[in-house]
Coordinates of C-alpha atoms in Angstrom, one line a residue:
X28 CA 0.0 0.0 0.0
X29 CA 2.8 2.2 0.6
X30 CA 4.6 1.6 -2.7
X31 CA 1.1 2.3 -4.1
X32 CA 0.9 5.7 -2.3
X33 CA 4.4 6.6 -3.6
X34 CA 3.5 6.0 -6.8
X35 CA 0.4 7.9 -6.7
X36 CA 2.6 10.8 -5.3
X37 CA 5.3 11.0 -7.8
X38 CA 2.3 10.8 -10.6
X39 CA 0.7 13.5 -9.4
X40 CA 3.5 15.6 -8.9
X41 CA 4.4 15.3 -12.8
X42 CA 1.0 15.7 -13.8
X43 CA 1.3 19.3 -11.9
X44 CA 4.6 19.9 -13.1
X45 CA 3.2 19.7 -16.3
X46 CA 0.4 21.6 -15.9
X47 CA 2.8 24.6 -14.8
X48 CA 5.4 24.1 -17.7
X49 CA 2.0 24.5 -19.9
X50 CA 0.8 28.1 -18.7
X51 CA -2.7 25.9 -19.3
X52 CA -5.2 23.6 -17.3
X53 CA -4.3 19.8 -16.6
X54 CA -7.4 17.5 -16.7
X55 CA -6.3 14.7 -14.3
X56 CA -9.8 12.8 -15.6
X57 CA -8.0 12.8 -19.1
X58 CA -4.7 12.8 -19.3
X59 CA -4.8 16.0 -21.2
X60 CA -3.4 19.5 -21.3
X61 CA -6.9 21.7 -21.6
X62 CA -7.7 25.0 -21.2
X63 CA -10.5 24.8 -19.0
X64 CA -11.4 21.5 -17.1
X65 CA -14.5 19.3 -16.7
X66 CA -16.1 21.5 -14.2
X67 CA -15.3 24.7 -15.9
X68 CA -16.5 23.8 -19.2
X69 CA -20.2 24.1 -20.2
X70 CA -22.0 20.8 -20.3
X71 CA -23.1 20.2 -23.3
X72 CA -25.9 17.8 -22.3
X73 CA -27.8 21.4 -21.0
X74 CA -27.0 23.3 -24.1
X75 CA -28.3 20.4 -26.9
X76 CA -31.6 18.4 -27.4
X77 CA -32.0 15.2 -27.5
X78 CA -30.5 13.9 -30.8
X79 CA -33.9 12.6 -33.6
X80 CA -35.0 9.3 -32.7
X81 CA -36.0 7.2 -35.1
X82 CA -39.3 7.6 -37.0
X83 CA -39.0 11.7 -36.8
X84 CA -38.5 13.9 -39.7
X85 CA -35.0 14.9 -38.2
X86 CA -34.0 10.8 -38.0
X87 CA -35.1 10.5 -41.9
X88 CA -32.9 12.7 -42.7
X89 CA -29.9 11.4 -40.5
X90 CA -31.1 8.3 -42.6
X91 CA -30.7 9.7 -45.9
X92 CA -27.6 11.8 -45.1
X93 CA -25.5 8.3 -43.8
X94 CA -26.8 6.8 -47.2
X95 CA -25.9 9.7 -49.3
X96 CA -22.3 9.8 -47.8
X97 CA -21.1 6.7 -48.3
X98 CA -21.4 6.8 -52.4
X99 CA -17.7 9.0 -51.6
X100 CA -16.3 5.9 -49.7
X101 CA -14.7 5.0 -53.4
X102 CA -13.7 7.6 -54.4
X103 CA -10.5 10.2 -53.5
X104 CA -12.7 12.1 -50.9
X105 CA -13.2 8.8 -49.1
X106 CA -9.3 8.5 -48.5
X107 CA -9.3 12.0 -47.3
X108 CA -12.0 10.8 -44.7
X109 CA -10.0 8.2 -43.7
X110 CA -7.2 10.3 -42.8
X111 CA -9.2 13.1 -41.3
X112 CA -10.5 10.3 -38.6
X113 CA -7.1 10.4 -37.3
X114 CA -6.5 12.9 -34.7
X115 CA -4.3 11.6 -32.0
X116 CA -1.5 13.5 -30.5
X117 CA -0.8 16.4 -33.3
X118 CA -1.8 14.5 -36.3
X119 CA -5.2 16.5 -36.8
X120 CA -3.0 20.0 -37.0
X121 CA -1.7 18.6 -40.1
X122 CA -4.9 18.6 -41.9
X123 CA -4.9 21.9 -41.8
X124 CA -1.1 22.6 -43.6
X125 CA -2.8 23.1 -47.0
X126 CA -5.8 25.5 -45.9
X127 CA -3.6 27.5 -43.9
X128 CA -0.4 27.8 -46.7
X129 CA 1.8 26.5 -43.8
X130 CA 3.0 23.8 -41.8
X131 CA 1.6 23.8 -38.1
X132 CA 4.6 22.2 -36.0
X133 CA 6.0 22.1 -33.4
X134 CA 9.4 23.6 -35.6
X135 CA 7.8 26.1 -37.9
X136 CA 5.4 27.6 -35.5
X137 CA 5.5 26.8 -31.9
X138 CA 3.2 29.6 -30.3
X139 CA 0.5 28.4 -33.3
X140 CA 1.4 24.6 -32.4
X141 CA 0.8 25.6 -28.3
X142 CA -1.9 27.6 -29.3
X143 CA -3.8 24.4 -30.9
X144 CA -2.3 21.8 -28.8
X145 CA -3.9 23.6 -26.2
X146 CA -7.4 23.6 -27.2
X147 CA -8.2 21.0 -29.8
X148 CA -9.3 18.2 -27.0
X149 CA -10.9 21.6 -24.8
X150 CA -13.3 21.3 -27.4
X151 CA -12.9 17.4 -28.9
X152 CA -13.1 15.8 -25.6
X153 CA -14.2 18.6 -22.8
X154 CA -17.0 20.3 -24.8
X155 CA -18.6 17.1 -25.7
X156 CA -18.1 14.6 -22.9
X157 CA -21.6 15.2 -20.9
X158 CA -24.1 15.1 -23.7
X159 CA -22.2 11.5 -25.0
X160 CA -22.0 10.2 -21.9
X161 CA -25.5 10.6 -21.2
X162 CA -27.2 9.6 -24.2
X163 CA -24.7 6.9 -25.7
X164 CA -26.1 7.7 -29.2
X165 CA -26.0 4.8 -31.0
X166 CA -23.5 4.7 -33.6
X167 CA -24.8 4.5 -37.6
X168 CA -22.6 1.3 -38.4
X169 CA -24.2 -0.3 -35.2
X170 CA -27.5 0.2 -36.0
X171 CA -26.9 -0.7 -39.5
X172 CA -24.7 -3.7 -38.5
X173 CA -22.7 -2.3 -41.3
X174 CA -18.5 -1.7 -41.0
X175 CA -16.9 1.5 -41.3
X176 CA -14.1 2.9 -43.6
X177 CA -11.9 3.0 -40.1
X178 CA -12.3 -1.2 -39.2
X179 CA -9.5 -0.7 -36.8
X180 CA -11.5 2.4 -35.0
X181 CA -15.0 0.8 -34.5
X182 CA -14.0 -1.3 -31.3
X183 CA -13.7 2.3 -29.6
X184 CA -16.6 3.3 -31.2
X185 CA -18.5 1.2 -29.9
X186 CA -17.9 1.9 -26.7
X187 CA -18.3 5.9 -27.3
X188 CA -21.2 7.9 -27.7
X189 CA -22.2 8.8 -31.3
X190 CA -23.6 12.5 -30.1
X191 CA -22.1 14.7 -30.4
X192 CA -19.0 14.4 -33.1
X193 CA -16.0 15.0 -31.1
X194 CA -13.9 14.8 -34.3
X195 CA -16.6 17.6 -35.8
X196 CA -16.5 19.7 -32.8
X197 CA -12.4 19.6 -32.9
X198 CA -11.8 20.5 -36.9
X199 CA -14.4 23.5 -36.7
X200 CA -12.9 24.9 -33.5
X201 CA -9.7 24.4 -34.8
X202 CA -10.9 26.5 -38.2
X203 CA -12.1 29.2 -36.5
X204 CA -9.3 30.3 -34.2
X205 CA -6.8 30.0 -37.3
X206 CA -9.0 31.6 -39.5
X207 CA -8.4 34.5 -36.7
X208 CA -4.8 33.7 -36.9
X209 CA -4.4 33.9 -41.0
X210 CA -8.1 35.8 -41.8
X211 CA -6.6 36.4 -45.9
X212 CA -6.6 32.1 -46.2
X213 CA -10.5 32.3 -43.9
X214 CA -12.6 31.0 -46.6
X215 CA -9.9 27.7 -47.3
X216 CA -9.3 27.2 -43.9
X217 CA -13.7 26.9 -42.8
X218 CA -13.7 24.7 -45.6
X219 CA -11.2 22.3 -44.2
X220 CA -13.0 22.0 -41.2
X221 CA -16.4 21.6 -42.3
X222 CA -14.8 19.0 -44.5
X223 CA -13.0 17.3 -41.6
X224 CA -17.0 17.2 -39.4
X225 CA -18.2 15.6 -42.7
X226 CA -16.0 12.9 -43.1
X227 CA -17.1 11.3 -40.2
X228 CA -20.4 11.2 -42.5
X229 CA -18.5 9.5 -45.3
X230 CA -16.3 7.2 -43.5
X231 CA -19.7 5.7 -41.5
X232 CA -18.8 7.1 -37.6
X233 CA -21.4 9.4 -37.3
X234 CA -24.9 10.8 -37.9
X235 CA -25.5 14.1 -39.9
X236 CA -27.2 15.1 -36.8
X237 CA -24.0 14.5 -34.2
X238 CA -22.1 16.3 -36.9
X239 CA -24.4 19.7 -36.8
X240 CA -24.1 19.5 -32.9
X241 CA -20.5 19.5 -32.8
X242 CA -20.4 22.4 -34.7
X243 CA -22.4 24.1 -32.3
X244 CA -20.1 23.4 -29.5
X245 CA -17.3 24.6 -31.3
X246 CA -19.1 27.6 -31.7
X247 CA -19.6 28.0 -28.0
X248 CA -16.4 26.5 -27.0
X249 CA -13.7 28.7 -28.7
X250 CA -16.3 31.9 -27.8
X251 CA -15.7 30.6 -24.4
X252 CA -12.1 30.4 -24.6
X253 CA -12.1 34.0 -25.8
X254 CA -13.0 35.1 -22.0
X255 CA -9.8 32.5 -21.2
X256 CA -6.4 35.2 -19.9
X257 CA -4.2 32.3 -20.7
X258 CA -5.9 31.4 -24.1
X259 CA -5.9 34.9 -25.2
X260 CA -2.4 35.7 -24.8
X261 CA -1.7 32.9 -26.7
X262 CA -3.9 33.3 -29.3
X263 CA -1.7 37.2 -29.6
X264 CA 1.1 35.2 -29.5
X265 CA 0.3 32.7 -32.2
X266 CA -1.0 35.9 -34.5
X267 CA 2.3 37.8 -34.1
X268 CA 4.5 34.6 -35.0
X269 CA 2.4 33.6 -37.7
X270 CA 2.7 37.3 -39.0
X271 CA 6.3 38.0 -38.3
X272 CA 7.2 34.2 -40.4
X273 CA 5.1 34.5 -43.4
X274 CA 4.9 38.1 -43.7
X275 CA 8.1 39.5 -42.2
X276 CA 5.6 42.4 -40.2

């Protein structure tokens, strides 16, 4: 028991030390470096309805959305999809090199990189978590005892909440706080992340439906974050880099 609680102690003391080095929140529920925490952020089970059950209008259309997307499975949009579900560690930033007219690393823009880092599972994992874990919304491929285009993914899945799209709610935060950060590049870089929410239409992980709500809590997420001291001074920072590299001003 001792060992145990030494353990314990020297965990927790990195996890804090961490949490310092970061200027940001550490969720200890998560594992995570977040700007806010679980009890800070807005549960998102009070700000949506109920997802469409089935036999509503709202359903039917779910319906014919999941059937409509998956005609792009063969074709180059479907690969896309495939790698837009993959969003661990920095990988999702990437998605976003083309939109932007940059890399986003680590190396070629470490305020940006911090800046993102920082609040891409704020709004994946934070601004969804109450509404998925009290609904456990069904997940498309389930209820159609159908596979996805992400085999590997749908053990997880399974065991996750269909509503809302974390992956939906990450790409469209993501696009608007670097559409703030590069505004000339705004209408490529919304794009990418409305394409990023609706890949998880094409690749079979998610409603139309869980998609829209993610959206919404990006919306809300990164307008909270606005009223966040340590999220604003980054977000300066990340402008003046991004400025000062491309530009030279």
């Amino acid at each position: 028991m001792k060992r145990i609680f030494i353990i314990l102690s020297a965990l927790t003391s990195t996890l804090i030390a961490f949490a310092h080095d970061n200027d940001g929140k550490w969720s200890i529920n998560y594992g995570l470096w977040t700007y806010l925490d679980s009890t800070s952020v807005a549960s998102s089970l009070d700000m949506l309805d109920k997802y469409p059950e089935p036999g509503t209008a709202a359903f039917l259309l779910d319906e014919y959305v999941y059937f409509a997307a998956k005609i792009e499975r063969d074709t180059p949009r479907g690969i896309e999809a495939v790698l837009d579900a993959k969003i661990g560690g920095d990988t999702i930033l990437s998605r976003f090199n083309e939109a932007l007219g940059a890399p986003i690393s680590k190396g070629s823009f470490p305020e940006l990189y911090k800046l993102l880092l920082g609040m891409k599972e704020t709004a994946g994992t934070l601004a969804t978590m109450h509404a998925k874990r009290h609904y456990q919304r069904i997940r498309p491929f389930v209820y159609y005892k159908e596979s996805t285009m992400t085999p590997e993914s749908e053990e997880a899945l399974m065991k996750d909440g269909s509503y809302p799209s974390g992956h939906a709610c990450m790409f469209w935060a993501i696009s608007l706080v670097l559409q703030e950060v590069c505004p000339e590049r705004q209408v490529d870089i919304m794009r990418r992340g409305y394409e990023g929410g609706r890949s998880r239409l094409i690749v079979g992980a998610h409603w139309y439906s869980d998609v829209v709500a993610g959206r919404l809590l990006a919306s809300t997420i990164v307008a909270r974050l606005h009223a966040h001291q340590d999220f604003i001074e980054q977000l300066e920072k990340a402008k003046n880099e991004f400025k000062y590299k491309q530009y030279g001003k």
